[in-house]
Amino acid sequence: MSINFVFSLINDNFNIDKYIVDLLFFITFAFVITFFNQRIQVWIWIKEAEGALRRLSILVRRAKDITINTVKEVGRPNFDPQPLIDDFLDFFFIEPVSADPTGVLRRLEHILDTRDKRIEKFVSKIAPHAEPTFLPNIEGLLEATLVLNYLYRETRHLLLLGKRTKSVVLIMQLQMQLPLIMRYANAFFGAIDAFSHGKPIGDGVGALVAAKLMHGKPYKEIADKIVASEFEYEGRNLIVLKAKGPGAEIGKPGEAIARIVAQYGGAISRIIMVDAASKLEGEKTGRIAEGVGAAIGDPGPEKFKIEEIAVKYNIPLDAIAIKLSLEEAISVMKKELVEAAEKAVNRILQIVKERVSEGGRVIIAGIGNTLGIAQ
Amino acid sequence: MLKTRQSLIFILLSIVFSILAVVLLGFGLLKFQENSDTYLLSDILASGFLCLLLSLFFAYQHKRRLQFKLALRYLSVTVIKCSNSDCNFREERKFKRGDYVFKEVGNCPKCNSPLLIESIYARPLRK
């Protein structure tokens, strides 16, 4: 039937009217493709970017609403915190000059400390009646909203600049970056839910491992927002440390490790660090990888302190990484990560038995945001 | 509001193009079966297929917009376990604000030992 149909088109269908219509159609098509091809493409890119911008604006608005409602509900301020929060969303910090690298980490630490103190003070001001353990959660909430707001403003800037200058390159670059921008935005919106309710996040898997090890044992605060517990395990002395939970704290683990090492005069057999690490696409969430070095994802100062003290006293540094994606790192912890934490505990105890001789002393540091995880 | 209006436009376009596709394809096939006059038959059938494709495209766009919901796609679950290692009491419930890992939440109904929150995790609502 189909062969007859094709033949019928060729043989019976030759008609001058149809020929003219086909020719007109071809000329119009060729004209459009030749002269408007790039404009059509740019129009499609602009529409895609506008769609993404609309989604971003919805995310920012929702994040802001959740932040304001949480502050009102938990902090019970006797004023409207909205104008203050709106102002805070423009908060920024300037990285120290790196052209002269001498003492750059010390300067960076100072700026980071100043920034943290400013945010802490601001949160205490807008949420005066919040429980002290919930204050860090509001800080995290504000920071996630701040990032979402930044992504929205940056995308809007690039889109408007591209439209204004009619620059194909700018619009094309923006359109190509959109999948990543939206991925970041969705991840930070996931963090809003976690921080507003105090649910553990994926990044806290290292802290969860340490919490599982030190649970039920006496502990004390040894550095800024860091707690440590010292106990015996099969003839070895374990010093387990993590950020003080259940608030969204990270603390200064580098300083804590340096203090412990100095306290024992360098008599530490090993330092084992466990942290969440970003996985490559295709890798399974919760996979445990083992390596050497300081497993900590801070901007630099804490990592530097750990490496420096380890080098000074020649202490081996073991690293355990629990793999997860960016979205999983700042969203509510997945079941795979809870299971991975249990496996990591067993792996650490095995390392202790295999690599630390009896009577030895080992530091185990669970790195990460301890939101929703006590000790 | 804007999102709803756009979504409505897409579904309307999808309906319009499906009607056009049905009319053009139906007319074309009827003419083809009659085998009488095949004048512009190929154009009619091609336009019908084009309308069908456009209808599917707009339906897909509508579906994509529906999928963009801010509602969370997971449920946060709190796992409670008895602190007595000999007791196997374990319970899962919806997360409540104030829950945190290793928080004491009452006594075990089986052995009266303290109940502890063992873990909190996100369970996907659908795969």
Short mmCIF file of C-alpha atoms in Angstrom, two decimals:
data_model
loop_
_atom_site.label_atom_id
_atom_site.label_comp_id
_atom_site.label_asym_id
_atom_site.label_seq_id
_atom_site.Cartn_x
_atom_site.Cartn_y
_atom_site.Cartn_z
CA MET A 1 0.00 0.00 0.00
CA SER A 2 2.79 2.41 0.93
CA ILE A 3 4.68 1.72 -2.33
CA ASN A 4 1.55 2.48 -4.33
CA PHE A 5 1.16 5.65 -2.32
CA VAL A 6 4.70 6.85 -3.18
CA PHE A 7 4.25 6.03 -6.86
CA SER A 8 0.95 7.79 -6.91
CA LEU A 9 2.64 10.92 -5.59
CA ILE A 10 5.31 10.78 -8.28
CA ASN A 11 3.22 9.82 -11.29
CA ASP A 12 -0.29 11.18 -10.81
CA ASN A 13 0.45 14.12 -8.65
CA PHE A 14 2.50 16.43 -10.86
CA ASN A 15 0.52 19.61 -10.88
CA ILE A 16 1.70 23.18 -11.60
CA ASP A 17 -0.28 24.62 -8.60
CA LYS A 18 1.37 22.23 -6.24
CA TYR A 19 4.77 22.98 -7.80
CA ILE A 20 4.31 26.72 -7.14
CA VAL A 21 3.17 26.12 -3.53
CA ASP A 22 6.18 23.86 -2.90
CA LEU A 23 8.55 26.41 -4.46
CA LEU A 24 7.11 29.25 -2.36
CA PHE A 25 7.41 27.11 0.74
CA PHE A 26 11.06 26.31 -0.10
CA ILE A 27 11.95 29.97 -0.74
CA THR A 28 10.34 31.09 2.52
CA PHE A 29 12.09 28.31 4.43
CA ALA A 30 15.49 29.13 2.86
CA PHE A 31 15.00 32.83 3.61
CA VAL A 32 14.11 32.22 7.27
CA ILE A 33 16.96 29.76 7.79
CA THR A 34 19.49 32.05 6.11
CA PHE A 35 18.62 35.37 7.74
CA PHE A 36 16.82 34.54 11.00
CA ASN A 37 18.49 31.33 12.06
CA GLN A 38 20.71 32.89 14.75
CA ARG A 39 17.96 35.21 15.96
CA ILE A 40 15.63 32.27 16.43
CA GLN A 41 18.35 30.41 18.35
CA VAL A 42 19.06 33.43 20.58
CA TRP A 43 15.32 33.88 21.17
CA ILE A 44 15.08 30.23 22.32
CA TRP A 45 18.09 30.71 24.65
CA ILE A 46 16.60 33.90 26.09
CA LYS A 47 13.26 32.15 26.70
CA GLU A 48 15.06 29.31 28.49
CA ALA A 49 17.02 31.77 30.65
CA GLU A 50 13.84 33.71 31.45
CA GLY A 51 12.12 30.49 32.48
CA ALA A 52 15.04 29.61 34.77
CA LEU A 53 15.02 33.12 36.21
CA ARG A 54 11.32 32.82 37.02
CA ARG A 55 12.00 29.53 38.82
CA LEU A 56 14.89 31.11 40.70
CA SER A 57 12.71 34.03 41.79
CA ILE A 58 10.09 31.56 43.11
CA LEU A 59 12.79 29.68 45.02
CA VAL A 60 14.20 32.89 46.52
CA ARG A 61 10.75 34.14 47.53
CA ARG A 62 9.86 30.83 49.15
CA ALA A 63 13.24 30.61 50.90
CA LYS A 64 12.84 34.15 52.23
CA ASP A 65 9.30 33.40 53.48
CA ILE A 66 10.47 30.24 55.24
CA THR A 67 13.40 32.12 56.84
CA ILE A 68 11.19 34.97 58.07
CA ASN A 69 8.53 32.57 59.39
CA THR A 70 11.13 30.44 61.17
CA VAL A 71 12.71 33.52 62.75
CA LYS A 72 9.28 34.75 63.89
CA GLU A 73 8.21 31.34 65.18
CA VAL A 74 11.43 30.37 66.95
CA GLY A 75 12.95 33.73 67.81
CA ARG A 76 9.68 35.54 68.72
CA PRO A 77 11.08 39.06 68.08
CA ASN A 78 8.88 41.99 69.14
CA PHE A 79 9.49 43.70 65.77
CA ASP A 80 9.17 42.75 62.10
CA PRO A 81 12.47 41.07 61.10
CA GLN A 82 11.74 41.23 57.36
CA PRO A 83 13.52 44.54 56.54
CA LEU A 84 16.60 43.44 58.48
CA ILE A 85 16.65 40.06 56.70
CA ASP A 86 16.21 41.78 53.31
CA ASP A 87 19.22 43.97 54.08
CA PHE A 88 21.24 40.99 55.27
CA LEU A 89 20.79 39.23 51.91
CA ASP A 90 23.34 41.65 50.45
CA PHE A 91 25.96 40.69 53.04
CA PHE A 92 29.37 39.87 51.56
CA PHE A 93 32.93 39.17 52.58
CA ILE A 94 36.12 40.11 50.78
CA GLU A 95 38.85 37.51 50.53
CA PRO A 96 42.32 38.67 51.62
CA VAL A 97 44.84 39.73 49.01
CA SER A 98 46.81 36.74 47.76
CA ALA A 99 49.40 38.63 45.68
CA ASP A 100 51.55 38.58 48.83
CA PRO A 101 50.92 35.03 50.12
CA THR A 102 52.73 35.53 53.45
CA GLY A 103 50.23 34.85 56.22
CA VAL A 104 47.29 34.68 53.82
CA LEU A 105 45.63 31.87 55.80
CA ARG A 106 45.96 33.81 59.05
CA ARG A 107 44.32 36.81 57.39
CA LEU A 108 41.63 34.61 55.84
CA GLU A 109 40.88 33.06 59.23
CA HIS A 110 40.56 36.51 60.76
CA ILE A 111 38.08 37.60 58.09
CA LEU A 112 36.11 34.35 58.40
CA ASP A 113 35.97 34.75 62.20
CA THR A 114 34.78 38.35 61.83
CA ARG A 115 32.12 37.21 59.35
CA ASP A 116 30.92 34.40 61.66
CA LYS A 117 30.72 36.77 64.63
CA ARG A 118 28.75 39.31 62.58
CA ILE A 119 26.26 36.65 61.48
CA GLU A 120 25.98 35.31 65.06
CA LYS A 121 25.24 38.80 66.40
CA PHE A 122 22.72 39.46 63.66
CA VAL A 123 20.90 36.19 64.38
CA SER A 124 20.81 36.92 68.13
CA LYS A 125 19.31 40.30 67.28
CA ILE A 126 16.51 39.04 65.00
CA ALA A 127 15.74 35.93 67.08
CA PRO A 128 16.21 37.06 70.70
CA HIS A 129 14.15 34.25 72.24
CA ALA A 130 15.47 31.34 70.20
CA GLU A 131 17.10 28.42 72.03
CA PRO A 132 20.91 28.69 71.85
CA THR A 133 21.09 25.33 70.04
CA PHE A 134 18.73 26.61 67.32
CA LEU A 135 20.63 29.86 66.65
CA PRO A 136 23.23 28.17 64.38
CA ASN A 137 20.34 26.67 62.39
CA ILE A 138 19.01 30.17 61.68
CA GLU A 139 22.54 31.18 60.62
CA GLY A 140 22.57 28.26 58.15
CA LEU A 141 19.10 29.19 56.95
CA LEU A 142 20.18 32.77 56.30
CA GLU A 143 23.31 31.66 54.47
CA ALA A 144 21.33 29.30 52.20
CA THR A 145 18.84 32.10 51.40
CA LEU A 146 21.78 34.41 50.74
CA VAL A 147 23.24 31.97 48.20
CA LEU A 148 19.87 31.53 46.46
CA ASN A 149 19.47 35.31 46.29
CA TYR A 150 22.98 35.64 44.85
CA LEU A 151 22.26 33.02 42.15
CA TYR A 152 19.05 34.84 41.22
CA ARG A 153 20.73 38.25 41.01
CA GLU A 154 23.71 36.92 39.04
CA THR A 155 21.47 35.11 36.51
CA ARG A 156 19.28 38.21 36.13
CA HIS A 157 22.39 40.36 35.61
CA LEU A 158 23.79 38.11 32.87
CA LEU A 159 20.43 37.83 31.12
CA LEU A 160 19.75 41.57 31.14
CA LEU A 161 23.31 42.34 30.09
CA GLY A 162 23.04 39.86 27.22
CA LYS A 163 19.71 41.31 26.09
CA ARG A 164 20.90 44.90 26.41
CA THR A 165 24.15 44.38 24.52
CA LYS A 166 22.51 41.85 22.14
CA SER A 167 25.57 39.71 22.76
CA VAL A 168 25.07 36.19 21.46
CA VAL A 169 28.14 35.01 23.39
CA LEU A 170 26.82 36.25 26.75
CA ILE A 171 23.39 34.70 26.24
CA MET A 172 24.89 31.44 25.00
CA GLN A 173 27.23 31.24 28.01
CA LEU A 174 24.32 31.85 30.38
CA GLN A 175 22.14 29.23 28.70
CA MET A 176 24.97 26.68 28.91
CA GLN A 177 25.50 27.37 32.59
CA LEU A 178 21.79 27.16 33.42
CA PRO A 179 21.69 23.41 34.24
CA LEU A 180 24.48 23.89 36.81
CA ILE A 181 22.95 27.09 38.23
CA MET A 182 19.58 25.37 38.66
CA ARG A 183 21.28 22.36 40.23
CA TYR A 184 22.93 24.61 42.82
CA ALA A 185 19.67 26.47 43.39
CA ASN A 186 17.66 23.30 43.98
CA ALA A 187 20.37 22.01 46.32
CA PHE A 188 20.31 25.19 48.41
CA PHE A 189 16.51 25.14 48.47
CA GLY A 190 16.79 21.61 49.90
CA ALA A 191 19.03 23.06 52.61
CA ILE A 192 16.28 25.52 53.58
CA ASP A 193 14.02 22.65 54.70
CA ALA A 194 16.84 21.00 56.65
CA PHE A 195 17.98 24.16 58.46
CA SER A 196 14.49 25.44 59.26
CA HIS A 197 13.57 22.17 60.99
CA GLY A 198 16.96 21.07 62.33
CA LYS A 199 17.20 17.89 60.24
CA PRO A 200 20.67 16.34 59.72
CA ILE A 201 22.22 17.08 56.32
CA GLY A 202 24.45 14.88 54.17
CA ASP A 203 27.55 16.92 55.03
CA GLY A 204 27.06 15.86 58.65
CA VAL A 205 27.89 12.22 57.91
CA GLY A 206 31.44 12.67 59.30
CA ALA A 207 30.02 14.16 62.50
CA LEU A 208 27.53 11.26 62.67
CA VAL A 209 30.41 8.75 62.54
CA ALA A 210 32.17 10.53 65.42
CA ALA A 211 28.88 10.79 67.35
CA LYS A 212 28.32 7.04 67.01
CA LEU A 213 31.83 6.40 68.33
CA MET A 214 31.61 8.78 71.30
CA HIS A 215 27.96 8.28 72.24
CA GLY A 216 27.46 7.41 75.91
CA LYS A 217 30.99 8.45 76.88
CA PRO A 218 31.89 11.61 78.78
CA TYR A 219 32.95 14.53 76.61
CA LYS A 220 34.13 18.11 77.02
CA GLU A 221 34.47 21.21 74.85
CA ILE A 222 38.12 21.50 73.84
CA ALA A 223 38.06 24.25 71.22
CA ASP A 224 35.59 26.67 69.69
CA LYS A 225 32.37 24.62 69.31
CA ILE A 226 34.28 21.33 69.25
CA VAL A 227 33.73 18.52 71.75
CA ALA A 228 36.03 15.57 72.39
CA SER A 229 35.69 12.30 74.18
CA GLU A 230 38.59 10.14 75.35
CA PHE A 231 38.15 6.41 75.98
CA GLU A 232 39.86 3.03 75.73
CA TYR A 233 39.29 0.62 72.86
CA GLU A 234 41.06 -2.76 72.85
CA GLY A 235 44.09 -1.36 74.68
CA ARG A 236 44.31 1.79 72.52
CA ASN A 237 43.46 5.29 73.67
CA LEU A 238 40.92 6.92 71.33
CA ILE A 239 40.24 10.67 71.29
CA VAL A 240 37.12 11.27 69.22
CA LEU A 241 36.10 14.80 68.31
CA LYS A 242 33.29 16.48 66.43
CA ALA A 243 31.47 19.81 66.32
CA LYS A 244 29.13 20.39 69.24
CA GLY A 245 25.59 19.42 68.22
CA PRO A 246 22.71 19.33 67.65
CA GLY A 247 22.91 22.90 66.26
CA ALA A 248 24.32 23.57 62.80
CA GLU A 249 27.94 23.90 63.93
CA ILE A 250 31.20 23.12 62.14
CA GLY A 251 33.60 24.50 64.74
CA LYS A 252 37.35 24.62 64.44
CA PRO A 253 38.51 21.00 64.21
CA GLY A 254 42.00 22.04 63.11
CA GLU A 255 42.53 24.05 66.24
CA ALA A 256 41.12 21.21 68.37
CA ILE A 257 43.49 18.64 66.82
CA ALA A 258 46.48 20.98 67.22
CA ARG A 259 45.60 21.52 70.89
CA ILE A 260 45.22 17.80 71.61
CA VAL A 261 48.52 16.98 69.89
CA ALA A 262 50.28 19.77 71.79
CA GLN A 263 48.68 18.61 75.07
CA TYR A 264 50.21 15.13 74.63
CA GLY A 265 53.54 16.56 73.42
CA GLY A 266 53.09 14.97 70.00
CA ALA A 267 52.61 11.45 71.43
CA ILE A 268 49.84 10.60 68.96
CA SER A 269 50.16 7.45 66.84
CA ARG A 270 47.71 8.46 64.09
CA ILE A 271 45.11 11.02 63.13
CA ILE A 272 42.09 9.56 61.37
CA MET A 273 39.76 12.04 59.71
CA VAL A 274 36.35 11.20 58.32
CA ASP A 275 34.39 13.60 56.15
CA ALA A 276 31.81 13.74 53.37
CA ALA A 277 33.42 14.11 49.95
CA SER A 278 31.90 14.98 46.63
CA LYS A 279 31.35 11.98 44.39
CA LEU A 280 31.90 11.83 40.67
CA GLU A 281 28.83 11.36 38.47
CA GLY A 282 28.00 7.68 38.31
CA GLU A 283 29.46 6.88 41.71
CA LYS A 284 27.18 5.43 44.37
CA THR A 285 26.11 7.63 47.28
CA GLY A 286 27.56 6.44 50.56
CA ARG A 287 30.58 4.69 49.03
CA ILE A 288 33.50 4.78 51.45
CA ALA A 289 36.94 5.61 50.08
CA GLU A 290 40.16 5.55 52.05
CA GLY A 291 43.24 7.69 51.54
CA VAL A 292 45.80 9.86 53.28
CA GLY A 293 45.82 13.56 54.14
CA ALA A 294 43.61 15.99 56.00
CA ALA A 295 40.01 15.18 55.06
CA ILE A 296 38.40 18.54 55.59
CA GLY A 297 36.70 20.86 53.13
CA ASP A 298 37.28 24.20 54.83
CA PRO A 299 38.58 27.30 52.97
CA GLY A 300 42.11 26.61 54.27
CA PRO A 301 42.95 27.68 57.83
CA GLU A 302 41.79 24.51 59.61
CA LYS A 303 43.35 22.18 57.07
CA PHE A 304 46.62 24.08 57.33
CA LYS A 305 46.69 23.72 61.15
CA ILE A 306 46.16 19.94 60.92
CA GLU A 307 48.83 19.47 58.25
CA GLU A 308 51.29 21.66 60.13
CA ILE A 309 50.94 19.82 63.44
CA ALA A 310 51.04 16.43 61.70
CA VAL A 311 54.28 17.38 59.95
CA LYS A 312 55.79 18.85 63.13
CA TYR A 313 55.34 15.61 65.09
CA ASN A 314 55.49 13.23 62.10
CA ILE A 315 52.00 11.86 62.71
CA PRO A 316 50.41 9.81 59.91
CA LEU A 317 47.15 11.27 58.61
CA ASP A 318 44.46 8.83 57.45
CA ALA A 319 41.45 10.08 55.52
CA ILE A 320 38.09 8.40 55.13
CA ALA A 321 35.74 9.95 52.59
CA ILE A 322 32.04 9.16 52.34
CA LYS A 323 30.90 9.97 48.83
CA LEU A 324 27.87 12.14 48.08
CA SER A 325 26.72 14.75 45.58
CA LEU A 326 26.42 18.50 46.14
CA GLU A 327 22.63 18.25 46.49
CA GLU A 328 22.97 15.42 49.00
CA ALA A 329 25.60 17.35 50.98
CA ILE A 330 23.26 20.19 51.89
CA SER A 331 19.88 18.43 51.80
CA VAL A 332 18.37 16.17 54.45
CA MET A 333 20.59 13.11 55.00
CA LYS A 334 19.73 10.10 52.86
CA LYS A 335 19.35 6.57 54.20
CA GLU A 336 22.40 5.43 52.22
CA LEU A 337 24.53 7.92 54.20
CA VAL A 338 23.13 6.75 57.54
CA GLU A 339 24.11 3.21 56.55
CA ALA A 340 27.51 4.42 55.32
CA ALA A 341 28.16 6.04 58.72
CA GLU A 342 27.72 2.65 60.40
CA LYS A 343 30.14 1.05 57.93
CA ALA A 344 32.64 3.88 58.44
CA VAL A 345 32.59 3.30 62.21
CA ASN A 346 33.55 -0.35 61.64
CA ARG A 347 36.22 0.66 59.13
CA ILE A 348 37.77 3.12 61.61
CA LEU A 349 37.83 0.56 64.41
CA GLN A 350 39.48 -1.89 62.03
CA ILE A 351 42.14 0.71 61.10
CA VAL A 352 42.77 1.36 64.80
CA LYS A 353 43.30 -2.36 65.45
CA GLU A 354 45.50 -2.86 62.39
CA ARG A 355 47.62 0.30 62.37
CA VAL A 356 47.84 1.42 65.99
CA SER A 357 49.76 -0.76 68.39
CA GLU A 358 48.40 -1.45 71.87
CA GLY A 359 48.98 1.45 74.23
CA GLY A 360 48.97 3.88 71.31
CA ARG A 361 46.88 7.03 71.16
CA VAL A 362 44.80 8.00 68.13
CA ILE A 363 42.73 11.04 67.24
CA ILE A 364 39.52 10.39 65.29
CA ALA A 365 37.97 13.56 63.87
CA GLY A 366 34.45 13.54 62.45
CA ILE A 367 34.31 16.60 60.19
CA GLY A 368 31.16 18.28 58.97
CA ASN A 369 28.07 20.21 59.91
CA THR A 370 26.54 18.57 62.97
CA LEU A 371 23.01 19.87 62.37
CA GLY A 372 20.52 17.53 64.08
CA ILE A 373 23.27 15.30 65.50
CA ALA A 374 24.11 15.36 69.19
CA GLN A 375 26.95 13.40 70.79
CA MET B 1 0.02 33.17 38.54
CA LEU B 2 2.32 33.60 35.55
CA LYS B 3 3.26 29.94 35.71
CA THR B 4 -0.40 28.86 35.75
CA ARG B 5 -1.20 31.13 32.77
CA GLN B 6 1.72 29.74 30.78
CA SER B 7 0.74 26.20 31.62
CA LEU B 8 -2.82 26.93 30.43
CA ILE B 9 -1.50 28.35 27.14
CA PHE B 10 0.53 25.19 26.55
CA ILE B 11 -2.42 22.87 27.16
CA LEU B 12 -4.65 25.00 24.89
CA LEU B 13 -2.04 24.92 22.11
CA SER B 14 -1.69 21.19 22.56
CA ILE B 15 -5.48 20.73 22.17
CA VAL B 16 -5.66 23.04 19.11
CA PHE B 17 -2.82 21.20 17.35
CA SER B 18 -4.23 17.77 18.19
CA ILE B 19 -7.58 18.78 16.65
CA LEU B 20 -5.78 20.09 13.56
CA ALA B 21 -3.70 16.89 13.37
CA VAL B 22 -6.81 14.69 13.57
CA VAL B 23 -8.62 16.75 10.89
CA LEU B 24 -5.65 16.88 8.48
CA LEU B 25 -4.58 13.27 8.93
CA GLY B 26 -8.20 12.04 8.73
CA PHE B 27 -8.86 14.07 5.58
CA GLY B 28 -5.59 12.97 4.00
CA LEU B 29 -6.15 9.29 4.73
CA LEU B 30 -9.73 9.49 3.46
CA LYS B 31 -8.53 11.01 0.18
CA PHE B 32 -5.80 8.41 -0.04
CA GLN B 33 -8.27 5.53 0.48
CA GLU B 34 -10.67 6.96 -2.08
CA ASN B 35 -7.69 7.13 -4.42
CA SER B 36 -9.59 9.73 -6.38
CA ASP B 37 -7.75 13.03 -6.40
CA THR B 38 -4.29 13.06 -4.82
CA TYR B 39 -3.78 16.78 -5.30
CA LEU B 40 -1.79 18.20 -2.36
CA LEU B 41 -2.18 14.88 -0.54
CA SER B 42 1.46 14.77 0.55
CA ASP B 43 1.26 18.32 1.90
CA ILE B 44 -1.91 17.55 3.87
CA LEU B 45 -0.40 14.43 5.42
CA ALA B 46 2.89 16.21 6.21
CA SER B 47 1.01 19.09 7.86
CA GLY B 48 -1.02 16.57 9.85
CA PHE B 49 2.15 14.92 11.16
CA LEU B 50 3.64 18.32 11.95
CA CYS B 51 0.54 19.28 13.95
CA LEU B 52 0.74 15.96 15.80
CA LEU B 53 4.38 16.63 16.70
CA LEU B 54 3.57 20.20 17.84
CA SER B 55 0.68 18.91 19.94
CA LEU B 56 3.00 16.39 21.65
CA PHE B 57 5.64 19.10 22.17
CA PHE B 58 3.18 21.46 23.90
CA ALA B 59 1.77 18.62 26.00
CA TYR B 60 5.34 17.81 27.10
CA GLN B 61 5.98 21.48 27.97
CA HIS B 62 2.77 21.51 30.03
CA LYS B 63 3.87 18.37 31.87
CA ARG B 64 7.32 19.89 32.55
CA ARG B 65 5.73 22.93 34.12
CA LEU B 66 3.49 20.77 36.25
CA GLN B 67 6.54 18.87 37.45
CA PHE B 68 8.15 22.05 38.79
CA LYS B 69 6.57 21.96 42.18
CA LEU B 70 8.15 23.28 45.30
CA ALA B 71 6.61 20.50 47.33
CA LEU B 72 9.30 18.27 48.80
CA ARG B 73 9.78 14.93 47.13
CA TYR B 74 10.78 13.16 50.30
CA LEU B 75 9.52 12.46 53.76
CA SER B 76 11.83 12.99 56.74
CA VAL B 77 11.75 9.95 58.97
CA THR B 78 12.92 9.62 62.59
CA VAL B 79 14.10 6.17 63.66
CA ILE B 80 13.73 5.46 67.37
CA LYS B 81 15.51 2.56 69.02
CA CYS B 82 15.65 1.18 72.54
CA SER B 83 18.95 1.95 74.28
CA ASN B 84 18.98 -1.56 75.76
CA SER B 85 21.04 -3.63 73.31
CA ASP B 86 19.14 -6.80 74.28
CA CYS B 87 15.79 -5.25 73.42
CA ASN B 88 14.95 -5.11 69.69
CA PHE B 89 12.31 -2.38 69.91
CA ARG B 90 12.51 -0.11 66.87
CA GLU B 91 10.04 2.43 65.59
CA GLU B 92 9.89 4.77 62.60
CA ARG B 93 7.80 7.90 62.61
CA LYS B 94 7.50 11.23 60.81
CA PHE B 95 10.14 13.79 61.82
CA LYS B 96 9.04 16.41 64.35
CA ARG B 97 10.77 19.74 64.92
CA GLY B 98 13.12 19.33 67.88
CA ASP B 99 14.15 15.78 66.97
CA TYR B 100 17.88 15.11 66.78
CA VAL B 101 20.11 12.05 66.70
CA PHE B 102 20.73 10.58 70.20
CA LYS B 103 17.86 12.55 71.76
CA GLU B 104 16.01 10.69 74.49
CA VAL B 105 12.33 10.36 73.63
CA GLY B 106 10.64 8.51 76.47
CA ASN B 107 10.82 4.91 77.62
CA CYS B 108 10.64 1.63 75.78
CA PRO B 109 7.17 0.01 75.92
CA LYS B 110 8.85 -3.41 76.04
CA CYS B 111 11.64 -3.08 78.63
CA ASN B 112 11.18 0.48 79.98
CA SER B 113 14.77 1.47 79.05
CA PRO B 114 15.27 4.95 77.55
CA LEU B 115 14.35 5.30 73.90
CA LEU B 116 16.85 7.13 71.69
CA ILE B 117 16.61 8.64 68.23
CA GLU B 118 18.99 6.46 66.25
CA SER B 119 18.84 8.29 62.93
CA ILE B 120 16.95 10.84 60.87
CA TYR B 121 16.85 10.48 57.13
CA ALA B 122 14.96 11.49 54.00
CA ARG B 123 12.81 8.80 52.43
CA PRO B 124 11.86 9.52 48.79
CA LEU B 125 8.10 9.74 48.28
CA ARG B 126 8.31 8.22 44.83
CA LYS B 127 11.03 6.73 42.67
#
